[in-house]
Short mmCIF file of N, CA and C in Angstrom, two decimals:
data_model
loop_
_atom_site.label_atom_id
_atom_site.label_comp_id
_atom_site.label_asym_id
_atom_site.label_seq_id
_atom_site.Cartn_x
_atom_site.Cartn_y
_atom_site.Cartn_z
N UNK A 1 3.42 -16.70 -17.56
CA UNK A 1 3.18 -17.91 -18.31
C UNK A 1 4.09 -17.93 -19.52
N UNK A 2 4.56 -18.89 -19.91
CA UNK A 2 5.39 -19.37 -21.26
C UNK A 2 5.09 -20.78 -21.35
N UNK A 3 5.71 -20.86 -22.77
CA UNK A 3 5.46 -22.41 -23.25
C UNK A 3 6.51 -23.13 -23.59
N UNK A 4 6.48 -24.17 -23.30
CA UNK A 4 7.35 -25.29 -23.36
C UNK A 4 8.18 -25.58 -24.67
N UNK A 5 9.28 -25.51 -25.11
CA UNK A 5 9.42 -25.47 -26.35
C UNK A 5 10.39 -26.76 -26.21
N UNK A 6 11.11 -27.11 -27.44
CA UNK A 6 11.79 -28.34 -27.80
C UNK A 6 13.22 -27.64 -28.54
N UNK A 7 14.08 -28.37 -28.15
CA UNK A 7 15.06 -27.76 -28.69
C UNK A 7 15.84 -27.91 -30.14
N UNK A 8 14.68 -28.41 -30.63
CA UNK A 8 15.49 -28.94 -32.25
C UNK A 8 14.48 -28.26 -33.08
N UNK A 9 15.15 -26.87 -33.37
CA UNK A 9 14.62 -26.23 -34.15
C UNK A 9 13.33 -26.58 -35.53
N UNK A 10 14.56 -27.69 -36.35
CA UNK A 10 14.27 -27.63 -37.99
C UNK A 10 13.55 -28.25 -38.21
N UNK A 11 13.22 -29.18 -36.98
CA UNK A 11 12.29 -31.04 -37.19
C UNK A 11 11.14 -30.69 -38.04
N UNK A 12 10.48 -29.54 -37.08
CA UNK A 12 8.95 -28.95 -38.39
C UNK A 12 8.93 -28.02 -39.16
N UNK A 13 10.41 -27.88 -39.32
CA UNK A 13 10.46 -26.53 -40.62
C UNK A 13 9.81 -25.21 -40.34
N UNK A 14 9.98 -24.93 -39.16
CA UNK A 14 9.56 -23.65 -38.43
C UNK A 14 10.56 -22.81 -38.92
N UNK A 15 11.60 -22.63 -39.60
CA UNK A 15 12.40 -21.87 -39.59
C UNK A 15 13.18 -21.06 -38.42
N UNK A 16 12.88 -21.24 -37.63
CA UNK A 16 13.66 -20.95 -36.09
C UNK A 16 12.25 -19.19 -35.68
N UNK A 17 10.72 -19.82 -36.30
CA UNK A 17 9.80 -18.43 -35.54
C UNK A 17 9.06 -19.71 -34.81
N UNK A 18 8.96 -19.03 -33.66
CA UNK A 18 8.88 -19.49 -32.71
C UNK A 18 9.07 -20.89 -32.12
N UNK A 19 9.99 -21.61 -32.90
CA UNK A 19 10.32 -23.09 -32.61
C UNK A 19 8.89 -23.79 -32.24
N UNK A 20 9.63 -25.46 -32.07
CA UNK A 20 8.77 -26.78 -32.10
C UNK A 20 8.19 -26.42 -30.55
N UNK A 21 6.72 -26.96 -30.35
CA UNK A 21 6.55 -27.14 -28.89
C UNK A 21 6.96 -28.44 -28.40
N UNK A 22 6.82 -28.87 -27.20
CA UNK A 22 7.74 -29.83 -26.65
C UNK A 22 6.00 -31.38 -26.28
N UNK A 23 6.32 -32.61 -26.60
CA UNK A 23 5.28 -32.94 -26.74
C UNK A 23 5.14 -33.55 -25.15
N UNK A 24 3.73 -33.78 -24.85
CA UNK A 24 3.22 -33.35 -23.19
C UNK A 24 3.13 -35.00 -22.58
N UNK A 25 3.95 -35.51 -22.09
CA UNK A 25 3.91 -36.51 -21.31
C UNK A 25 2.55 -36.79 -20.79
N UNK A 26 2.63 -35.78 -19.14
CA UNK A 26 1.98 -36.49 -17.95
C UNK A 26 2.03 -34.97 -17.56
N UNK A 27 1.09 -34.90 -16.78
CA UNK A 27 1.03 -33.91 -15.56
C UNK A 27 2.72 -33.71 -14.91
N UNK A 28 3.49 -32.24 -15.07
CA UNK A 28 4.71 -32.32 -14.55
C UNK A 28 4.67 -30.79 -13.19
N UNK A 29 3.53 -31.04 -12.80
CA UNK A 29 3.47 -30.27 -11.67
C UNK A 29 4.07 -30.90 -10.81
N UNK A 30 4.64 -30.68 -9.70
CA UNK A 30 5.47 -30.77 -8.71
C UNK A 30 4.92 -30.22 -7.22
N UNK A 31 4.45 -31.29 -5.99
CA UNK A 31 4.04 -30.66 -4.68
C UNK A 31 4.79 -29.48 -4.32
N UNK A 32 4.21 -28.15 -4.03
CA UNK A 32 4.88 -27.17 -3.28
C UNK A 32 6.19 -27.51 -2.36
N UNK A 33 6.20 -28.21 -1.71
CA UNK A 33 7.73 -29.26 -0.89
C UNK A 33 8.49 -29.45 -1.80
N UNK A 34 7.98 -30.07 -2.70
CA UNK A 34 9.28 -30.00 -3.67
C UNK A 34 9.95 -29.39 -4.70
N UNK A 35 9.28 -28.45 -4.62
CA UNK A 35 9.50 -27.41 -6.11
C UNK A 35 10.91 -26.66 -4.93
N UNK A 36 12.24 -26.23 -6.19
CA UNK A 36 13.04 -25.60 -5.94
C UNK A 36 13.68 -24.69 -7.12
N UNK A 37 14.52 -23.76 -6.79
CA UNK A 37 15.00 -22.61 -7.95
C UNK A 37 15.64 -23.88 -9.28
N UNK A 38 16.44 -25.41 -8.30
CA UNK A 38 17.47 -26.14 -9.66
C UNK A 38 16.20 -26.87 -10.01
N UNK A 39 14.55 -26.98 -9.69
CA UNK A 39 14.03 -28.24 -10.62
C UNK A 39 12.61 -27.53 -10.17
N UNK A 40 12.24 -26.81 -10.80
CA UNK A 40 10.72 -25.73 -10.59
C UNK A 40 9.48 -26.75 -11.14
N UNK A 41 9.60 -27.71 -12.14
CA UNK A 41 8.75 -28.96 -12.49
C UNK A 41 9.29 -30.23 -12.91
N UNK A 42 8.67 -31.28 -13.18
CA UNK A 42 8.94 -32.15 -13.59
C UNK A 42 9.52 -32.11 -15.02
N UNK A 43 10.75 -32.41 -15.13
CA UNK A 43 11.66 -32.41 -16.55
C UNK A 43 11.34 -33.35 -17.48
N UNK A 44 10.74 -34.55 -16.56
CA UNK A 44 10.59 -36.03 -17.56
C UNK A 44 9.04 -35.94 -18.28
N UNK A 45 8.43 -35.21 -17.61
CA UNK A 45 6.80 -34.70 -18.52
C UNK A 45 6.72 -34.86 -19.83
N UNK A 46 8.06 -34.31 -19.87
CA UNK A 46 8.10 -33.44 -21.75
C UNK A 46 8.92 -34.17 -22.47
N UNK A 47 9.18 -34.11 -24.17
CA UNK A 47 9.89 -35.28 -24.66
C UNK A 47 9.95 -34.16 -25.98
N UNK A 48 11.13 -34.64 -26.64
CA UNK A 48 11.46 -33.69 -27.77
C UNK A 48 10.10 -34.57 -28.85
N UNK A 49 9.45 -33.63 -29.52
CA UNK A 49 8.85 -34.27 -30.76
C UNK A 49 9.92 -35.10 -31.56
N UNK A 50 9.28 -35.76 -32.40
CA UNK A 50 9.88 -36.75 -33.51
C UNK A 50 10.05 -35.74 -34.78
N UNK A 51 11.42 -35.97 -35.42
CA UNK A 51 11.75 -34.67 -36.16
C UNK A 51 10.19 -35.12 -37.35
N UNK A 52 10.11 -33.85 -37.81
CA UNK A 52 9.24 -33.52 -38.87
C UNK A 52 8.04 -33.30 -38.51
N UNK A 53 7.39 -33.45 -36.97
CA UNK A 53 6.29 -33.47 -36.38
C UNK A 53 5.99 -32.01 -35.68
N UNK A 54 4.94 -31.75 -35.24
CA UNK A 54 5.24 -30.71 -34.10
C UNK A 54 4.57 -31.29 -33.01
N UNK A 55 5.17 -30.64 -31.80
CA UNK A 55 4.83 -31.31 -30.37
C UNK A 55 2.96 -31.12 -30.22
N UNK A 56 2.76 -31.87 -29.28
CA UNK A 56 1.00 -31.49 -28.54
C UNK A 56 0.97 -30.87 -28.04
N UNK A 57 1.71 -30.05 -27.26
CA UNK A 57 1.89 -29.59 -25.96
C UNK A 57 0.87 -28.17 -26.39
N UNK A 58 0.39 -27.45 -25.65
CA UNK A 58 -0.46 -26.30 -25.69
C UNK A 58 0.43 -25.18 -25.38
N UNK A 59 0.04 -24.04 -25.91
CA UNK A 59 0.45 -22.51 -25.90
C UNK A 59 0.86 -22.05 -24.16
N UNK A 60 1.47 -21.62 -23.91
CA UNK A 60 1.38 -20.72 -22.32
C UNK A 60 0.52 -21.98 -21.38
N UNK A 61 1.25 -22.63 -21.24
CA UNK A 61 0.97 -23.81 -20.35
C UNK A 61 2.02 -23.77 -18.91
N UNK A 62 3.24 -22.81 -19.40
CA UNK A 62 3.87 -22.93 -17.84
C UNK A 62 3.74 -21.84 -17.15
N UNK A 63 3.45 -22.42 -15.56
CA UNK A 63 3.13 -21.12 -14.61
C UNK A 63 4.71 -21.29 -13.91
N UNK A 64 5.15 -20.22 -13.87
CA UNK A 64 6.09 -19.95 -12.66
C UNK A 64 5.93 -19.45 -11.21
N UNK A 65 6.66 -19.16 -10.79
CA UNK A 65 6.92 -18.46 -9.27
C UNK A 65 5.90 -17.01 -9.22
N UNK A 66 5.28 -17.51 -8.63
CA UNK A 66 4.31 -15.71 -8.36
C UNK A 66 4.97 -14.88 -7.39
N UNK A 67 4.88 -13.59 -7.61
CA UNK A 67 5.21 -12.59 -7.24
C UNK A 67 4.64 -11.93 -6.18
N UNK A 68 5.51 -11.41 -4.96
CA UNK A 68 4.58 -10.50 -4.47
C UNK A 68 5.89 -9.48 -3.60
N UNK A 69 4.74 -8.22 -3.60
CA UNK A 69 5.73 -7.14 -3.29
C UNK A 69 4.93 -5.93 -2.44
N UNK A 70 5.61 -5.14 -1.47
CA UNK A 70 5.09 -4.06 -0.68
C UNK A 70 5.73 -3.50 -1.00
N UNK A 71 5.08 -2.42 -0.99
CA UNK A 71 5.44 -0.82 -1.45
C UNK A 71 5.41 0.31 -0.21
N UNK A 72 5.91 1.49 0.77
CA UNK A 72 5.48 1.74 1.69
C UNK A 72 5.66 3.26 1.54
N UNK A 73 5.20 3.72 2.00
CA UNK A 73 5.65 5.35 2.09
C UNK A 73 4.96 6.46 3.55
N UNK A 74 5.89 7.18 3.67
CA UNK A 74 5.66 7.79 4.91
C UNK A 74 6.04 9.01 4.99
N UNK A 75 5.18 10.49 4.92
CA UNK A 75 5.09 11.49 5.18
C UNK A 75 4.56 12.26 6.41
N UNK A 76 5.53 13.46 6.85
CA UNK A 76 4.99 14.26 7.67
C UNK A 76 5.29 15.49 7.68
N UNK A 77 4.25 16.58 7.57
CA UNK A 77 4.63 17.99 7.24
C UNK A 77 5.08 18.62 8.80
N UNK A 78 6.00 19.71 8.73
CA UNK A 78 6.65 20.41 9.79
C UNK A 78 6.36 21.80 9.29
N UNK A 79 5.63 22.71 10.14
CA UNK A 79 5.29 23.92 9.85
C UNK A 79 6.09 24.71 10.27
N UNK A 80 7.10 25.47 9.61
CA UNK A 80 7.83 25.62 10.33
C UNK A 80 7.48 27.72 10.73
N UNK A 81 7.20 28.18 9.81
CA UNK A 81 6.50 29.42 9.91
C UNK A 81 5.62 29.43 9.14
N UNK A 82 4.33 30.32 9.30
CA UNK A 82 3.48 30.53 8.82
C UNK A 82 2.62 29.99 7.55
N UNK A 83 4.01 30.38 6.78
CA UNK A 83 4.34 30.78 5.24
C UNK A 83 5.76 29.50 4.83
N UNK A 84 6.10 28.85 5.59
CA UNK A 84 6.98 27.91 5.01
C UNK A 84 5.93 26.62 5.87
N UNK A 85 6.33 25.61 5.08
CA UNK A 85 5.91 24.14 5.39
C UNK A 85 6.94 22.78 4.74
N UNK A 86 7.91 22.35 5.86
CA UNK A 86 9.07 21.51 5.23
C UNK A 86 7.86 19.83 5.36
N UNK A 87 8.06 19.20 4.56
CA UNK A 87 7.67 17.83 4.19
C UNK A 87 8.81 16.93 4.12
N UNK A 88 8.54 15.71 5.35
CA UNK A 88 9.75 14.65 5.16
C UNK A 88 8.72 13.58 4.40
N UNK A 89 9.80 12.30 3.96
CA UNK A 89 8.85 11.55 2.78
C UNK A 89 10.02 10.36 2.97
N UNK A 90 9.71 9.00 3.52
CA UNK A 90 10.48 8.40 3.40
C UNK A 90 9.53 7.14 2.37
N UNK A 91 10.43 6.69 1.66
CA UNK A 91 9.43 6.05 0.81
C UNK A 91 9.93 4.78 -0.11
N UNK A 92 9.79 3.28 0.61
CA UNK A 92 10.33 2.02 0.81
C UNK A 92 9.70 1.36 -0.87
N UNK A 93 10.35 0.53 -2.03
CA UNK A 93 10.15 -0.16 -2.33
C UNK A 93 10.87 -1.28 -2.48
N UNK A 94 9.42 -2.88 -2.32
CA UNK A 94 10.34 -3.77 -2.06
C UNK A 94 10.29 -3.92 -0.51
N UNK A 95 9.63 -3.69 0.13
CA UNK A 95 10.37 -3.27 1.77
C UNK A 95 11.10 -4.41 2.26
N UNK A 96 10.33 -5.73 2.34
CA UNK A 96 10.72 -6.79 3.15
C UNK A 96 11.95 -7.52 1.97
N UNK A 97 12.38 -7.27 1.13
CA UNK A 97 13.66 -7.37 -0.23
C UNK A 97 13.61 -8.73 -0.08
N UNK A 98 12.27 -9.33 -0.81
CA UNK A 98 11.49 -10.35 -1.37
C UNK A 98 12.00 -10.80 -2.66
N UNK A 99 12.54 -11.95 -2.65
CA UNK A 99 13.01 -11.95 -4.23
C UNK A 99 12.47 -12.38 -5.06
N UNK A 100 12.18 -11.84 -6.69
CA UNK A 100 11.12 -12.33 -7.50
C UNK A 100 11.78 -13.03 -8.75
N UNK A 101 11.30 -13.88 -8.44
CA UNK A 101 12.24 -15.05 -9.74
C UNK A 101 11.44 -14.99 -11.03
N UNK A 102 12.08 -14.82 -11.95
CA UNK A 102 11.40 -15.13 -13.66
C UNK A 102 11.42 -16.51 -13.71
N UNK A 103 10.91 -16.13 -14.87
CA UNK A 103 10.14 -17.83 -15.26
C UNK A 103 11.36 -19.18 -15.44
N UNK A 104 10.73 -20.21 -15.10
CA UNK A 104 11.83 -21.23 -15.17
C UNK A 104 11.90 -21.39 -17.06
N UNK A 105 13.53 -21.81 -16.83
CA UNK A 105 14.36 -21.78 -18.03
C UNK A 105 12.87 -23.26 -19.00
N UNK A 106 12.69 -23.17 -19.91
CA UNK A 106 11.41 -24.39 -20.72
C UNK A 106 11.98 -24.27 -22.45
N UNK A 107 12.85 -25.18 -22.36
CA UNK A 107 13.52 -25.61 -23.84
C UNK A 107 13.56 -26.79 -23.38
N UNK A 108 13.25 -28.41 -23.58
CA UNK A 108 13.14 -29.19 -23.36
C UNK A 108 14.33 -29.70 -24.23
N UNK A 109 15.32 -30.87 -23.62
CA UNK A 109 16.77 -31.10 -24.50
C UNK A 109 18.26 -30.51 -23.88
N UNK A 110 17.73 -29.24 -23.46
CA UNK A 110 19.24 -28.74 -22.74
C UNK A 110 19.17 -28.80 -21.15
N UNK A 111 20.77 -28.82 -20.77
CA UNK A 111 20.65 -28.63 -19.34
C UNK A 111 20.17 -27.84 -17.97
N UNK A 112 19.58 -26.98 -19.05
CA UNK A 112 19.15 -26.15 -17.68
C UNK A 112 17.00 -26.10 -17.44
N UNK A 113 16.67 -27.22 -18.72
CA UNK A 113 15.35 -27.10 -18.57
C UNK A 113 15.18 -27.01 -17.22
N UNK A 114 13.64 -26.68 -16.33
CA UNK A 114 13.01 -26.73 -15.35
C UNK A 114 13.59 -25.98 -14.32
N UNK A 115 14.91 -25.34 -14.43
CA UNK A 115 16.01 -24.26 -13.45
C UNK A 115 15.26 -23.00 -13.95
N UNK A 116 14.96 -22.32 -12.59
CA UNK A 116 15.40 -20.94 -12.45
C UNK A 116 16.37 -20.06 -12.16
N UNK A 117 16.63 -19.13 -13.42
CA UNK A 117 18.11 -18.94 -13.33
C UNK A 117 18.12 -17.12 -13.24
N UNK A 118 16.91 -16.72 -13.44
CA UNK A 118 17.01 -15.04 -13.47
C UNK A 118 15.97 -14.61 -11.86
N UNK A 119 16.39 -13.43 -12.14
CA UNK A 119 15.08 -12.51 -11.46
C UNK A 119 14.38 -11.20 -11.82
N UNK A 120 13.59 -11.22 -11.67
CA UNK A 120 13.28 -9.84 -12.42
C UNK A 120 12.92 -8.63 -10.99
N UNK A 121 12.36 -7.51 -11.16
CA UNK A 121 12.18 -6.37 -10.45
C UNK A 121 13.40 -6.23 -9.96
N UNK A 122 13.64 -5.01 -8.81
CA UNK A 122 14.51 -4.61 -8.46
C UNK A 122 14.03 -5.07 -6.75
N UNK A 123 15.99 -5.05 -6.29
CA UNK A 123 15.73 -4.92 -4.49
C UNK A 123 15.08 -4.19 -4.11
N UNK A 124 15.22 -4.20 -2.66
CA UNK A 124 14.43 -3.11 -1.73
C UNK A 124 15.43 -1.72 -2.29
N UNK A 125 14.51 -0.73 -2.31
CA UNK A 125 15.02 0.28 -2.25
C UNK A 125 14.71 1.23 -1.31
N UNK A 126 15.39 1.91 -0.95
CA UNK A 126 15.42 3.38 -0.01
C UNK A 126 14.99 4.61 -0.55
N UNK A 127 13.79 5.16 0.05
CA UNK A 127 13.77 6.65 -0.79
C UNK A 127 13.73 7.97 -0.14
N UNK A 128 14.31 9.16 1.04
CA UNK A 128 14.44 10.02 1.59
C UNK A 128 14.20 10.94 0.77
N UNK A 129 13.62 12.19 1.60
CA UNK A 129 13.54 13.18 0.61
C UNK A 129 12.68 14.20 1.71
N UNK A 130 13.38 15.50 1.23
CA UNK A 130 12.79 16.69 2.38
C UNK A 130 11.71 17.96 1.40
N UNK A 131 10.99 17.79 1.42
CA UNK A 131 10.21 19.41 0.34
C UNK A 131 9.92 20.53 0.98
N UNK A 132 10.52 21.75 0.74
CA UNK A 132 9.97 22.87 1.52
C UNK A 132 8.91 23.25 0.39
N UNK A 133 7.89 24.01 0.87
CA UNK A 133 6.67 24.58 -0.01
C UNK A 133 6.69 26.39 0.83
N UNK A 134 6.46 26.95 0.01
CA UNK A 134 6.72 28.82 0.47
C UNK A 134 5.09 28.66 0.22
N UNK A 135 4.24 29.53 0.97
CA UNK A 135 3.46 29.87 0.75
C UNK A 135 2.80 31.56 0.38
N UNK A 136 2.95 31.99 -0.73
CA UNK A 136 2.31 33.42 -0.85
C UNK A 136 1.45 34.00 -0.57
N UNK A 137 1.24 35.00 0.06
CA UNK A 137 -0.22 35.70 0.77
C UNK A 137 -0.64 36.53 -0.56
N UNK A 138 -1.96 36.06 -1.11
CA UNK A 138 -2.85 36.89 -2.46
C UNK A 138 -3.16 38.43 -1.48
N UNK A 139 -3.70 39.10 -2.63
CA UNK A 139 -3.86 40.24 -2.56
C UNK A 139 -5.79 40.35 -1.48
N UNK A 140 -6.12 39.38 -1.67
CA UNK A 140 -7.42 38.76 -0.85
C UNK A 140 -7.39 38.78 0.83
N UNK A 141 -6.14 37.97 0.87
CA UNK A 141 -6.15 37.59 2.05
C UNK A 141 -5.36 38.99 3.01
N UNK A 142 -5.62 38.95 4.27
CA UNK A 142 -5.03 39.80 5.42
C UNK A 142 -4.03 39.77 5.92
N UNK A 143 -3.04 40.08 5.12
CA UNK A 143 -1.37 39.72 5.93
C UNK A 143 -2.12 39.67 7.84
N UNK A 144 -1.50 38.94 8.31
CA UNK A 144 -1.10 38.88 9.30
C UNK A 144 -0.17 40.14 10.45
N UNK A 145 -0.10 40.74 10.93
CA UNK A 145 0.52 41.35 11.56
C UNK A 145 1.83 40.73 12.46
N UNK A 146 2.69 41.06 12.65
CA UNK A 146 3.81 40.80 13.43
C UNK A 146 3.80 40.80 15.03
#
């Protein structure tokens, strides 16, 4: 979530902490069909406040693109003597390399309002990996014979 801001800093003498909010038209949700990365909501919703004013608009009012992600992992131990035990570990994040978009660009005034232009997390990644484990016989236990 983020909030809609306006792009003319000085209008309410905010001093540039946390700038003007942007004042709230109309409902600028957008049908799932039509939402895309160049226009994620309705741009015409919002309207720069009138300098010296501050906008209506409410705090953390924009939702973006939700996220979703698998994680996978896959182990199997190989005994290989007694006293040794090798472990393979293959271990996927990201698997299906799902892409997760950050929040759409919300400065109301410049060209890129309502665009999504970043992404956040990382690709799929690959993770291999072999562990041997030694096992020591205590002074308890019965060595084994040959």
């Amino acid at each position: 979530m983020s909030a809609i801001s306006a792009s003319r800093q000085a209008g309410a003498n905010t001093g540039g902490a946390g700038g003007s909010r942007a004042d709230f038209l109309r409902d600028a949700t957008l049908p799932d069909d039509q939402r895309t990365l160049q226009r994620w909501f309705d741009t015409t919703a919002f309207a720069t406040p009138a300098i010296y004013t501050y906008g209506n608009l409410g705090r953390n009012t924009l939702y973006g693109p939700g996220r979703w992600n698998l994680d996978s992992s896959l182990f199997k131990d190989f005994h290989a003597t007694e006293r040794v035990t090798v472990q393979f570990r293959a271990e996927a994040f990201n698997l299906f390399n799902h892409p997760q978009f950050g929040q759409p660009n919300s400065t109301v005034g410049t060209g890129t309002v309502g665009t999504i232009t970043s992404t956040v997390g990382n690709p799929r990644q690959l993770q291999l990996a072999l562990k041997v484990q030694f096992y020591r016989w205590t002074d308890q236990e019965v060595c084994p014979t040959a």
